[in-house]
Short mmCIF file of C-alpha atoms in Angstrom, two decimals:
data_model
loop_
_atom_site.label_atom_id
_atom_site.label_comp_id
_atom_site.label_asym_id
_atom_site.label_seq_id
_atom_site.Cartn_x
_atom_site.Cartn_y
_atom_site.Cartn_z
CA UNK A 1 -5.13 -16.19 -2.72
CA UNK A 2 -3.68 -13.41 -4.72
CA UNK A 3 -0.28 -12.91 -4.88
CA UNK A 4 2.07 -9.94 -6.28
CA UNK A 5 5.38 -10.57 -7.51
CA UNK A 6 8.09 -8.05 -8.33
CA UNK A 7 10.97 -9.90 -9.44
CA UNK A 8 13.22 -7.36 -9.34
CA UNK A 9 14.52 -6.19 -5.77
CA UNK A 10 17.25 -3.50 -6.90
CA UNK A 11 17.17 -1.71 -9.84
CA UNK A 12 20.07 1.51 -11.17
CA UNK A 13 19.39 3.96 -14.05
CA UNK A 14 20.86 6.89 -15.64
CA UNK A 15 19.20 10.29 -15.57
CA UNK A 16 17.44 11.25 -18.34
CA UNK A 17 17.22 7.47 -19.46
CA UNK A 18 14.32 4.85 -19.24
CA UNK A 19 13.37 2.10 -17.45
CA UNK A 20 10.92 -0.41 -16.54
CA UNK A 21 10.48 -2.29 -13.29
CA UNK A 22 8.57 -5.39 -13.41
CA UNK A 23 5.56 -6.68 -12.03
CA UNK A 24 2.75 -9.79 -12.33
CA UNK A 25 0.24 -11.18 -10.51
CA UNK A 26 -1.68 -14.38 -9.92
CA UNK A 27 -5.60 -13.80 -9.51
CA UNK A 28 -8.88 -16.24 -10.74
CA UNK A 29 -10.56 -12.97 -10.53
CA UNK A 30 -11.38 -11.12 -14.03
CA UNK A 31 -12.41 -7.49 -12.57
CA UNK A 32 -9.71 -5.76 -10.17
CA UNK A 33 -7.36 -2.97 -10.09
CA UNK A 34 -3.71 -2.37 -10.31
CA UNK A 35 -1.69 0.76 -8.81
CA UNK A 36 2.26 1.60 -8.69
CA UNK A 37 2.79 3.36 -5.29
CA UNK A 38 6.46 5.27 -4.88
CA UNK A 39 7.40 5.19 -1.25
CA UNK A 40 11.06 8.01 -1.04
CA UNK A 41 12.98 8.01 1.53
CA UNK A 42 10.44 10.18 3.41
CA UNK A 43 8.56 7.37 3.91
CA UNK A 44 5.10 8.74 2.17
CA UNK A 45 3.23 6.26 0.18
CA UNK A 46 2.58 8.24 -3.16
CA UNK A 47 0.51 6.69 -5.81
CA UNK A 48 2.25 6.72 -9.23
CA UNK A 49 -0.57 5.12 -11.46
CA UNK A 50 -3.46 3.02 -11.53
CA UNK A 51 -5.09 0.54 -14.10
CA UNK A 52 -8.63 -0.88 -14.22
CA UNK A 53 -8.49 -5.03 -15.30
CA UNK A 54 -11.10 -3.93 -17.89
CA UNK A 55 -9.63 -0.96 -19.87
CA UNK A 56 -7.48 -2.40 -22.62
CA UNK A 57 -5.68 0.77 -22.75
CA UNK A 58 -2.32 1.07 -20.84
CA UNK A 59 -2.61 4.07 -18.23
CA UNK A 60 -0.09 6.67 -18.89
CA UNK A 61 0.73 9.73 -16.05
CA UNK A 62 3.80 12.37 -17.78
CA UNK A 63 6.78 10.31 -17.00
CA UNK A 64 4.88 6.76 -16.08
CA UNK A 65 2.84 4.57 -17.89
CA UNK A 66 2.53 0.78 -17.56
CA UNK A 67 2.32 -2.39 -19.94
CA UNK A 68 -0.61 -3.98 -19.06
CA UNK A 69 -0.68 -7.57 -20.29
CA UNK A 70 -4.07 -8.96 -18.76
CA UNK A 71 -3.91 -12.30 -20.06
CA UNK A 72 -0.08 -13.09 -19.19
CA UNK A 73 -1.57 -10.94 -15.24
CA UNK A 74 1.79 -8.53 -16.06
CA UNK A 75 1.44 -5.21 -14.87
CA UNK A 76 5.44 -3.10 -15.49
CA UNK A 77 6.04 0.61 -14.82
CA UNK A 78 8.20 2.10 -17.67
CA UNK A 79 9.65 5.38 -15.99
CA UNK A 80 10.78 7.83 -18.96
CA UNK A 81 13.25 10.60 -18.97
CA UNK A 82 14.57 9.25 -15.57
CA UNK A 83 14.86 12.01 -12.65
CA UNK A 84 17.12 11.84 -9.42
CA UNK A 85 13.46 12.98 -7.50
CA UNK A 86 12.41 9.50 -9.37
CA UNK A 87 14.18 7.28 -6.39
CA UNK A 88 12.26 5.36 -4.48
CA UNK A 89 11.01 2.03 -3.28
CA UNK A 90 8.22 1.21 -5.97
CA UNK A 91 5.05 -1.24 -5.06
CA UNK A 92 3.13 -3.18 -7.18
CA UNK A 93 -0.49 -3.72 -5.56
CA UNK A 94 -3.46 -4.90 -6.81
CA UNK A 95 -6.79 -4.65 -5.28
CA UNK A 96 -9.67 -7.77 -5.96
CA UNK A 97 -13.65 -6.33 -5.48
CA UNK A 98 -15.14 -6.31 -2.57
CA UNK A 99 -16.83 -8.94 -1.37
CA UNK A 100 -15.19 -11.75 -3.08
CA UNK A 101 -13.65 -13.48 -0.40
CA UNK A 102 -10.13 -12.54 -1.03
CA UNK A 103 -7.91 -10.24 0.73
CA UNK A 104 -8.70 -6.40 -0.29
CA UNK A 105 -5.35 -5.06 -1.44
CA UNK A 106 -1.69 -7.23 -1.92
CA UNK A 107 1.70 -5.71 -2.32
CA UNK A 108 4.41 -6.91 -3.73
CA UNK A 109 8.13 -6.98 -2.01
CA UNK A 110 9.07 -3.85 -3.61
CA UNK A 111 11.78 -2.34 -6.68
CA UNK A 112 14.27 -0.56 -4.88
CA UNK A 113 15.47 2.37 -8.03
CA UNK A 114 18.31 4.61 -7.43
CA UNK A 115 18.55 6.88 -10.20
CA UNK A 116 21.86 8.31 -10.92
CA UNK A 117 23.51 11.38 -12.54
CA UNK B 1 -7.71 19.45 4.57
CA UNK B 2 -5.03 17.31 7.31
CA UNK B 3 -5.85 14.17 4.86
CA UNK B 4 -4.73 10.90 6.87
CA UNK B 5 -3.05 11.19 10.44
CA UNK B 6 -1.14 9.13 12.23
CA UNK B 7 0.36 9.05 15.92
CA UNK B 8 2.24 8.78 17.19
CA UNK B 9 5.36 9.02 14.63
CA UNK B 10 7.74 7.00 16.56
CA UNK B 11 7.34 4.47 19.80
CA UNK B 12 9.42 2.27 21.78
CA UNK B 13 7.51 -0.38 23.69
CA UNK B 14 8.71 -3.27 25.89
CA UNK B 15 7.49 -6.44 25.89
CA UNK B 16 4.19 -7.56 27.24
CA UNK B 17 2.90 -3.93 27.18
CA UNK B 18 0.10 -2.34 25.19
CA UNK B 19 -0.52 0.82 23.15
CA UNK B 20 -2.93 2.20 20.53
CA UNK B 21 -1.68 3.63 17.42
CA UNK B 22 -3.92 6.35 16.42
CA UNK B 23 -5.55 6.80 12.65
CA UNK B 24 -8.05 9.48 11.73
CA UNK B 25 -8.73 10.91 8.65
CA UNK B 26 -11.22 14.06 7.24
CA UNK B 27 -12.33 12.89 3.69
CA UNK B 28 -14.89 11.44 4.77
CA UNK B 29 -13.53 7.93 3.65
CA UNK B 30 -15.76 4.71 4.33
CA UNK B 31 -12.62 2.52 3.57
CA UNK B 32 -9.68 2.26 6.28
CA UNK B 33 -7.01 -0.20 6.87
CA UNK B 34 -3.88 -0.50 8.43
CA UNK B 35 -0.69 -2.26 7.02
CA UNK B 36 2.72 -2.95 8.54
CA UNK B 37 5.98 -2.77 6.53
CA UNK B 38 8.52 -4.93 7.30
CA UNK B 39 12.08 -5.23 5.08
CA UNK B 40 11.56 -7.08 2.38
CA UNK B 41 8.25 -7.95 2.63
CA UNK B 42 6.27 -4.92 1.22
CA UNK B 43 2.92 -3.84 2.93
CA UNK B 44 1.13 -6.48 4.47
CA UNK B 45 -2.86 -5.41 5.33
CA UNK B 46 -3.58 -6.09 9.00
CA UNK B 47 -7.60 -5.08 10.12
CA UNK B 48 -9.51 -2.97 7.68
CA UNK B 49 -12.98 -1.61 7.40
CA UNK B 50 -15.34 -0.77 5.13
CA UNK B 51 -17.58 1.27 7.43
CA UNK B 52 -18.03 2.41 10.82
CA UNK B 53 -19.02 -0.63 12.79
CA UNK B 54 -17.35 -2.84 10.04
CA UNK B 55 -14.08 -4.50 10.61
CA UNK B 56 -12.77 -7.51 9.07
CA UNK B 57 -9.00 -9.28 9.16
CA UNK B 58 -6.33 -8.90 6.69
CA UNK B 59 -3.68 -10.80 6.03
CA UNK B 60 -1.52 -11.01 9.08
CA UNK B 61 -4.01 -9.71 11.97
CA UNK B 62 -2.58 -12.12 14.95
CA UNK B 63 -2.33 -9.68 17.89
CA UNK B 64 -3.38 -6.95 16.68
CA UNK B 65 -7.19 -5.36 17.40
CA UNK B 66 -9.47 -2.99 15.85
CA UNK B 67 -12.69 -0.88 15.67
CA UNK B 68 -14.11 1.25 13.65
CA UNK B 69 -16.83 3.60 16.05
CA UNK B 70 -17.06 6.72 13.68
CA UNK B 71 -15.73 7.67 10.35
CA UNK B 72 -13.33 9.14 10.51
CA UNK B 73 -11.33 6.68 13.45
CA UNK B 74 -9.82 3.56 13.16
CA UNK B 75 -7.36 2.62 16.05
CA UNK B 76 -5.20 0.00 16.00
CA UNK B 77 -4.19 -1.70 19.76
CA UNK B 78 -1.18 -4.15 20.60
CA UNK B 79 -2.71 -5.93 23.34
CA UNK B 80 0.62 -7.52 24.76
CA UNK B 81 3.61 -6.21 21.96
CA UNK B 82 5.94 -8.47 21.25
CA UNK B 83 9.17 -7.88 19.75
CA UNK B 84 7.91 -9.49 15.95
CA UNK B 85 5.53 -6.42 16.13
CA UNK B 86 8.79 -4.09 15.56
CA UNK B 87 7.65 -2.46 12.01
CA UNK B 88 6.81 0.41 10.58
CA UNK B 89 2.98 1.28 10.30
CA UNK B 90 0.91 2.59 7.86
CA UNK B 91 -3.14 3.52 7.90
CA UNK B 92 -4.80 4.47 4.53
CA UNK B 93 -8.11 5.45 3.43
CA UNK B 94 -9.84 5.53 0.51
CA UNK B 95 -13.58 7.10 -0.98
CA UNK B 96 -15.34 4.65 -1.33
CA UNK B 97 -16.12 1.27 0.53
CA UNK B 98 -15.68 -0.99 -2.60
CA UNK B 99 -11.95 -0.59 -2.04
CA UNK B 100 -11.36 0.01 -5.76
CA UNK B 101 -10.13 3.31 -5.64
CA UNK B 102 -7.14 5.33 -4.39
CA UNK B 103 -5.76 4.41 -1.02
CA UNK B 104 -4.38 7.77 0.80
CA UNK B 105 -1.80 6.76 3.53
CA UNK B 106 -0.77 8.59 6.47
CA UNK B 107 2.94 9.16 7.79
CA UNK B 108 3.99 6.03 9.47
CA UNK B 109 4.52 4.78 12.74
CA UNK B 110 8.04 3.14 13.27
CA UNK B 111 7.34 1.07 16.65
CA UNK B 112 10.59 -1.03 18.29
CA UNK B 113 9.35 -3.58 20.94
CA UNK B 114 12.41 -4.53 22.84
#
C-alpha cells in the first residue's frame, strides 16, 4: 500500500524568509503524481503544486516549488519570501494510476506552518 | 460556475440515526470521491467513483454508502452514525477519470454524532 509521510507536524517561520516542509513516500509504482494542497483556516482545500513521477524537472509556482528526489520517493515544498496569507495546514498527497490496484489518492498527516511577522 | 458543493455545512446527529451528505458538482467531472478529516490523520478517501454507475471503496469505507446515478451527484449516506463518524467531510472532483489530475474540493461538512 502506499503510504505518505510528513515528518514534520508543526513548523514556524519568519516573514519574508524561506522554508521547506518535508515530505516522502513509499510506492512500487514508477508512474504517479504528487500535489501540495494548503488547507487555511477557512477550511478550503487549495492546491499549491503538482509534480508528474516522470518529469525530472522540479515544478515551480511564484513562491512554491518542490525538490523532487524520485529515487530517494522525497517530494518537499520550499515556500520562498514567506507571507502571513502563507499559513496553513499543508498536505502531501500522491495519487498511483488508475487501475493498479492501489488506493487512488493518500495524504499525509499534515505540516501545520504559522508564519510570523 | 458553483464548482463543487457540499451540504449541508454543519450537522449534529445522534446515534443510530441516518443522513445523506450531499455532493454535486458542474464541471462535468467523471472522478468523485469523498474523504473525511480527522485531527491528525490528514484526509483519508472513503467511496469514490470514476463514473456514473462506478463506485469503488477507499480506504476507510466501513459504514459509509455510496452511488454515483448521474454526473454530476455523488451522495454519501450514514446508515446508522455512530459517534467515530464525528469528522469533518470533504467531496472532490476532478476532469478526468484516470484520477491523475487536479482534485477540486468542496466546503466541508463538520458532522458531531453524539
Amino acid at each position: 500500500a502506499q503510504t505518505v509521510t510528513q515528518s514534520q507536524p508543526e513548523m514556524s517561520v519568519q516573514e519574508a524568509e524561506t522554508v521547506t516542509l518535508s515530505c516522502t513516500y513509499d510506492t512500487s509504482e514508477s508512474n504517479y503524481y504528487l500535489f501540495w494542497y494548503k488547507q487555511p483556516p477557512s477550511r478550503q482545500m487549495i492546491l499549491v503544486i503538482r509534480q508528474e513521477a516522470y518529469k525530472q524537472q522540479n515544478a515551480t509556482e511564484n513562491r512554491f516549488s518542490v525538490n523532487f528526489q524520485k529515487a530517494a520517493k522525497s517530494f518537499s515544498l520550499k515556500i520562498s519570501d514567506s507571507q502571513l496569507g502563507d499559513t496553513a495546514m499543508y498536505f502531501c498527497a500522491f495519487i498511483s494510476p488508475p487501475n493498479s490496484g492501489n488506493t487512488p489518492l493518500v495524504f499525509g498527516k499534515g505540516t501545520r506552518l504559522s508564519v510570523i511577522a | 460556475n458553483a464548482g463543487v458543493t457540499q451540504t449541508p455545512k454543519f450537522q449534529v446527529l445522534k446515534t443510530g440515526q441516518s443522513m445523506t451528505l450531499q455532493c454535486a458538482q458542474d464541471m462535468n467531472h467523471e472522478y468523485m470521491s469523498w474523504y473525511r478529516q480527522d485531527p491528525g490523520m490528514g484526509l483519508r478517501l472513503i467511496h469514490y467513483s470514476v463514473g456514473a454507475g462506478i463506485t469503488d471503496q477507499g480506504e476507510v469505507p466501513n459504514g459509509y454508502n455510496v452511488s454515483r446515478s448521474t454526473t454530476e451527484d455523488f451522495p454519501l449516506r450514514l446508515l446508522s452514525a455512530a459517534p467515530s463518524q464525528t469528522s469533518v467531510y470533504f467531496c472532490a472532483s476532478s476532469y478526468s477519470g484516470t484520477v491523475l489530475s487536479e482534485q477540486y474540493f468542496g466546503p466541508g461538512t463538520r458532522l458531531t454524532v453524539t
